[in-house]
Amino acid sequence: MAEEIAVTDMTVDQAREALARLSALLGQANRDYHGADAPTISDAEYDRLKRRNLEIEERFPELKRGDSPTDQVGVSPSEGFGKIAHKVSMLSLGNAFEDQDVADFDERIRKYLGMGNEPLAFTAEPKIDGLSLSIRYENGDMVYAATRGDGSTGEDVTANARTIADIPQSIANAPAVLEVRGEVYMSHTDFEALNVWIAEENERLEAAGKKPKTVFANPRNAAAGSLRQLDAQITRQRPLKFFAYAWGELSEPLADTQMEAISRLQDFGFVINDLTKVCDSTVGLISHYKMIEERRATLGYDIDGVVYKVNDLALQERLGFRSTTPRWAIAHKFPAELAWTRLEAIDIQVGRTGALSPVARLAPVTVGGVVVSNATLHNEDYIAGRDSKGATIREGKDIREGDWVQVYRAGDVIPKVADVDLSKRPDGAVPYAFPELCPVCGSPAVREEGDAVRYCTGGLICAAQAVEKLKHFVARKALDIEGLGAKQIEMFYEDPDLPIKTPADIFTLAVRDGANLTKLANRKGWKDKSVDNLFSAIEDKREIAFARLLFGLGIRHVGETAAKDLALHYLTWEGMSGAAEMARPAALAWRAADLAEEQERVAAQAEGRRAKVKESRDTAMAAHEVSSGAQAVWDDLTGIDGIGAAVGLSLTDAFANERERGEIDRLVGMLTVVPPDAPTQDSPVVGKTVVFTGSLEKMTRAEAKARAESLGAKVSGSVSKKTDLLVAGPGAGSKAKKAADLGIETIDEDGWLALIEGL
Ligand code: IVH
């Protein structure tokens, strides 16, 4: 655009004309982007035009058009929001509930950093119960705002964020790149006013025979509903507020400490929480926590705990992250709210792993602003009044249908039953008999020695397991297939013409529908458009991230974090499945050794002697004759930070089970598995296998390992031909010798630090 005029030089007519042209241009770009065709302009150009449009509007507010691109969230309302990939992931926080958890947090950090009792300062600030938002500024101008989403990709809510008064549109003297993060929330007064307005509006709507609007259950829902409004004009009418408490990508550091960094955000024009305080010990943290807890009811907005962060940013950097949470911060939650109600019935749900979970059906009761009518009862021991080790809980009181029970909600998790009031137990109430047959498929439900949970043995013949596995597969954190949720899965599972019985069936759905006489589009509840949307949402997921796919398979113990850790370690699907297969004999030996150890302990206790743990393990292992290759693959698998024998066992089980493996292979054959991004592309140690030996003086072993892994290296415990680098501290012995024999490069701790310096 050669004829582009500087906004400051524009006449009114030129501005009007420019706005009209930009609106058309950006509108077309939006349609191209979201239609089947490829985008016509680059993201950068799109952002630039959008910014230019906004600048003109700011200079000539009276010229702002009704169809202004500023108020459009990048996508037409029918399609939802555009997606934004976070440059730096948006993480969640680990939780502390008791004072002891806070002491443990401090202890863990000291241990990780190799600190003694020297002072360690933290900030403490309220944990705002809203939803997190990341706002990106480039050269001081807001370029976009995104919700957290799944942590790596959020929704583009720029137009809505621009309506929030606490969020500056532009910042003076800001770093070239600045991402400010914090919490969007709604105050109690605004929340009540909004609901009063909705109630009045609904009377009118109902009188006119129209569909009423939702009355929000709590300020958090109201804030989320408003921020995720597709019409920015509606968001504008709903007073949202924002506290800044963190940052994402930065072109230069903000400060040396958390507290200074936050006050710089305040200088930039953000609102920071005035209850943020530096404390120099956990005693200080707890006392600030108590103070905030006392003021909770009068703050005027919802908070659900206090967040503690290591104040020194250099230490934060050293501490780094576990896959989804920082090591340097924790949320100290307030105790859950409690309520009493009637337990009407106990139902059994069969989960995707076959676990039988007892669920309490309750007379509805409000707990912490939310109506609760179901709660978990954990397992049969919990109902009977015992914990997993057989010790009594609730003074041994069991829970029966008809009982008066106390329920609570801790954070976002499913409500739980805490206590029972025996004085209100109805006459004739009988102890609950936990089923020994699966209530869905009738197969025996067995409980293994030492396990708290009873499992249905029906496997895939059990409809409940199959359906739950499928629901898990399509869930948001797994394949996340739009338009294919729990309801649709249940429907397709039972469908005689177009069944989905396994994940692979999802990817043959369109082809099978094409071959059927009765098309999905001709059925009740479906239209051409909705069928098209479903099939294209499925097509979109043919290319799928390794970790999502693995998590989606629903293998026992392989949760989101383990899936990410495994993906990062193996990088390719073939690499992981091959390893799982190869490690199998070693996994079986490990299981046998574990069993032998357990038996030896029991025997030793009975005979009043010391258990010969090592011997019994060794004997069991020897009986298995595991090849050194299989052993090495198993050691490598279970040596991944965060992956233990439990994950290793279920992974190897899944890949060794002929039927399950067949299903997995059939599915994977239809997909393109996308490897994870290597953590740091330009690191000199990426993909290298590093071994640390001897004593390290400037960092602990845990820190060295985590740091190396975050730079893309694999850390192994033993030297082999595959080792690329040995880092040897003083006192290094056999490993250094072996490395020398194998001609492996060996450096000392300082050499290592020099190598990774500045990364
Ligand atoms: S710090 C890397 N500080 O809590 C850690 N989070 O449970 C970044 N939250 O996703 C988060 N108040 O949405 C931080 N003062 C606060 C917070 C806070 C609320 C939310 C945030 C986060 C969630 C984790």
PDB file of N, CA and C in Angstrom, residues 153-190:
ATOM      1  N   THR A 153      -2.692 -22.903  23.734  1.00  0.00           N
ATOM      2  CA  THR A 153      -3.476 -22.128  22.778  1.00  0.00           C
ATOM      3  C   THR A 153      -4.730 -21.595  23.463  1.00  0.00           C
ATOM      4  N   GLY A 154      -4.957 -20.303  23.316  1.00  0.00           N
ATOM      5  CA  GLY A 154      -6.139 -19.714  23.931  1.00  0.00           C
ATOM      6  C   GLY A 154      -7.045 -19.111  22.874  1.00  0.00           C
ATOM      7  N   GLU A 155      -8.111 -18.464  23.327  1.00  0.00           N
ATOM      8  CA  GLU A 155      -9.041 -17.837  22.395  1.00  0.00           C
ATOM      9  C   GLU A 155      -8.741 -16.352  22.276  1.00  0.00           C
ATOM     10  N   ASP A 156      -8.888 -15.866  21.069  1.00  0.00           N
ATOM     11  CA  ASP A 156      -8.644 -14.457  20.786  1.00  0.00           C
ATOM     12  C   ASP A 156      -9.832 -13.634  21.297  1.00  0.00           C
ATOM     13  N   VAL A 157      -9.643 -12.935  22.399  1.00  0.00           N
ATOM     14  CA  VAL A 157     -10.732 -12.113  22.936  1.00  0.00           C
ATOM     15  C   VAL A 157     -10.320 -10.637  22.935  1.00  0.00           C
ATOM     16  N   THR A 158      -9.504 -10.267  21.947  1.00  0.00           N
ATOM     17  CA  THR A 158      -8.965  -8.905  21.885  1.00  0.00           C
ATOM     18  C   THR A 158     -10.050  -7.833  21.961  1.00  0.00           C
ATOM     19  N   ALA A 159     -11.089  -7.995  21.125  1.00  0.00           N
ATOM     20  CA  ALA A 159     -12.111  -6.948  21.078  1.00  0.00           C
ATOM     21  C   ALA A 159     -12.747  -6.777  22.449  1.00  0.00           C
ATOM     22  N   ASN A 160     -12.958  -7.889  23.142  1.00  0.00           N
ATOM     23  CA  ASN A 160     -13.588  -7.811  24.454  1.00  0.00           C
ATOM     24  C   ASN A 160     -12.645  -7.217  25.487  1.00  0.00           C
ATOM     25  N   ALA A 161     -11.375  -7.598  25.416  1.00  0.00           N
ATOM     26  CA  ALA A 161     -10.405  -7.078  26.380  1.00  0.00           C
ATOM     27  C   ALA A 161     -10.288  -5.560  26.237  1.00  0.00           C
ATOM     28  N   ARG A 162     -10.452  -5.081  25.028  1.00  0.00           N
ATOM     29  CA  ARG A 162     -10.351  -3.627  24.811  1.00  0.00           C
ATOM     30  C   ARG A 162     -11.449  -2.849  25.521  1.00  0.00           C
ATOM     31  N   THR A 163     -12.510  -3.559  25.917  1.00  0.00           N
ATOM     32  CA  THR A 163     -13.600  -2.849  26.592  1.00  0.00           C
ATOM     33  C   THR A 163     -13.375  -2.776  28.104  1.00  0.00           C
ATOM     34  N   ILE A 164     -12.305  -3.402  28.604  1.00  0.00           N
ATOM     35  CA  ILE A 164     -12.078  -3.428  30.056  1.00  0.00           C
ATOM     36  C   ILE A 164     -11.229  -2.227  30.480  1.00  0.00           C
ATOM     37  N   ALA A 165     -11.804  -1.408  31.356  1.00  0.00           N
ATOM     38  CA  ALA A 165     -11.151  -0.150  31.700  1.00  0.00           C
ATOM     39  C   ALA A 165      -9.794  -0.349  32.390  1.00  0.00           C
ATOM     40  N   ASP A 166      -9.632  -1.450  33.146  1.00  0.00           N
ATOM     41  CA  ASP A 166      -8.366  -1.676  33.855  1.00  0.00           C
ATOM     42  C   ASP A 166      -7.223  -2.064  32.915  1.00  0.00           C
ATOM     43  N   ILE A 167      -7.537  -2.312  31.643  1.00  0.00           N
ATOM     44  CA  ILE A 167      -6.499  -2.755  30.709  1.00  0.00           C
ATOM     45  C   ILE A 167      -6.131  -1.615  29.766  1.00  0.00           C
ATOM     46  N   PRO A 168      -4.892  -1.095  29.867  1.00  0.00           N
ATOM     47  CA  PRO A 168      -4.502   0.001  28.976  1.00  0.00           C
ATOM     48  C   PRO A 168      -4.458  -0.447  27.514  1.00  0.00           C
ATOM     49  N   GLN A 169      -4.868   0.444  26.623  1.00  0.00           N
ATOM     50  CA  GLN A 169      -4.811   0.148  25.184  1.00  0.00           C
ATOM     51  C   GLN A 169      -3.390   0.313  24.680  1.00  0.00           C
ATOM     52  N   SER A 170      -2.688   1.261  25.281  1.00  0.00           N
ATOM     53  CA  SER A 170      -1.294   1.443  24.895  1.00  0.00           C
ATOM     54  C   SER A 170      -0.514   1.868  26.129  1.00  0.00           C
ATOM     55  N   ILE A 171       0.786   1.611  26.084  1.00  0.00           N
ATOM     56  CA  ILE A 171       1.633   1.825  27.256  1.00  0.00           C
ATOM     57  C   ILE A 171       2.833   2.653  26.832  1.00  0.00           C
ATOM     58  N   ALA A 172       3.169   3.630  27.647  1.00  0.00           N
ATOM     59  CA  ALA A 172       4.361   4.426  27.340  1.00  0.00           C
ATOM     60  C   ALA A 172       5.596   3.758  27.940  1.00  0.00           C
ATOM     61  N   ASN A 173       6.708   3.858  27.260  1.00  0.00           N
ATOM     62  CA  ASN A 173       8.005   3.345  27.741  1.00  0.00           C
ATOM     63  C   ASN A 173       8.014   1.856  28.079  1.00  0.00           C
ATOM     64  N   ALA A 174       7.211   1.102  27.353  1.00  0.00           N
ATOM     65  CA  ALA A 174       7.168  -0.339  27.624  1.00  0.00           C
ATOM     66  C   ALA A 174       8.259  -1.040  26.830  1.00  0.00           C
ATOM     67  N   PRO A 175       8.688  -2.238  27.265  1.00  0.00           N
ATOM     68  CA  PRO A 175       9.591  -3.039  26.429  1.00  0.00           C
ATOM     69  C   PRO A 175       8.936  -3.289  25.062  1.00  0.00           C
ATOM     70  N   ALA A 176       9.747  -3.542  24.049  1.00  0.00           N
ATOM     71  CA  ALA A 176       9.214  -3.729  22.693  1.00  0.00           C
ATOM     72  C   ALA A 176       8.172  -4.846  22.670  1.00  0.00           C
ATOM     73  N   VAL A 177       8.459  -5.929  23.400  1.00  0.00           N
ATOM     74  CA  VAL A 177       7.469  -6.997  23.523  1.00  0.00           C
ATOM     75  C   VAL A 177       7.139  -7.159  25.002  1.00  0.00           C
ATOM     76  N   LEU A 178       5.869  -7.089  25.311  1.00  0.00           N
ATOM     77  CA  LEU A 178       5.437  -7.218  26.706  1.00  0.00           C
ATOM     78  C   LEU A 178       4.115  -7.967  26.721  1.00  0.00           C
ATOM     79  N   GLU A 179       4.102  -9.101  27.380  1.00  0.00           N
ATOM     80  CA  GLU A 179       2.837  -9.813  27.571  1.00  0.00           C
ATOM     81  C   GLU A 179       2.480  -9.739  29.046  1.00  0.00           C
ATOM     82  N   VAL A 180       1.371  -9.104  29.320  1.00  0.00           N
ATOM     83  CA  VAL A 180       0.937  -8.953  30.704  1.00  0.00           C
ATOM     84  C   VAL A 180      -0.141  -9.986  30.981  1.00  0.00           C
ATOM     85  N   ARG A 181       0.000 -10.657  32.116  1.00  0.00           N
ATOM     86  CA  ARG A 181      -0.987 -11.677  32.461  1.00  0.00           C
ATOM     87  C   ARG A 181      -1.640 -11.371  33.798  1.00  0.00           C
ATOM     88  N   GLY A 182      -2.861 -11.754  33.895  1.00  0.00           N
ATOM     89  CA  GLY A 182      -3.572 -11.504  35.140  1.00  0.00           C
ATOM     90  C   GLY A 182      -4.955 -12.101  35.067  1.00  0.00           C
ATOM     91  N   GLU A 183      -5.804 -11.650  35.968  1.00  0.00           N
ATOM     92  CA  GLU A 183      -7.116 -12.277  36.110  1.00  0.00           C
ATOM     93  C   GLU A 183      -8.230 -11.290  35.791  1.00  0.00           C
ATOM     94  N   VAL A 184      -9.138 -11.709  34.925  1.00  0.00           N
ATOM     95  CA  VAL A 184     -10.351 -10.932  34.652  1.00  0.00           C
ATOM     96  C   VAL A 184     -11.401 -11.394  35.661  1.00  0.00           C
ATOM     97  N   TYR A 185     -12.059 -10.457  36.304  1.00  0.00           N
ATOM     98  CA  TYR A 185     -13.052 -10.857  37.302  1.00  0.00           C
ATOM     99  C   TYR A 185     -14.187  -9.848  37.326  1.00  0.00           C
ATOM    100  N   MET A 186     -15.234 -10.191  38.063  1.00  0.00           N
ATOM    101  CA  MET A 186     -16.353  -9.262  38.211  1.00  0.00           C
ATOM    102  C   MET A 186     -16.572  -9.027  39.701  1.00  0.00           C
ATOM    103  N   SER A 187     -16.775  -7.772  40.083  1.00  0.00           N
ATOM    104  CA  SER A 187     -16.965  -7.484  41.509  1.00  0.00           C
ATOM    105  C   SER A 187     -18.349  -7.962  41.942  1.00  0.00           C
ATOM    106  N   HIS A 188     -18.526  -8.126  43.255  1.00  0.00           N
ATOM    107  CA  HIS A 188     -19.816  -8.587  43.772  1.00  0.00           C
ATOM    108  C   HIS A 188     -20.949  -7.641  43.389  1.00  0.00           C
ATOM    109  N   THR A 189     -20.708  -6.340  43.522  1.00  0.00           N
ATOM    110  CA  THR A 189     -21.782  -5.377  43.199  1.00  0.00           C
ATOM    111  C   THR A 189     -22.160  -5.462  41.728  1.00  0.00           C
ATOM    112  N   ASP A 190     -21.156  -5.518  40.858  1.00  0.00           N
ATOM    113  CA  ASP A 190     -21.466  -5.585  39.423  1.00  0.00           C
ATOM    114  C   ASP A 190     -22.172  -6.890  39.067  1.00  0.00           C
TER     115      ASP A 190
END
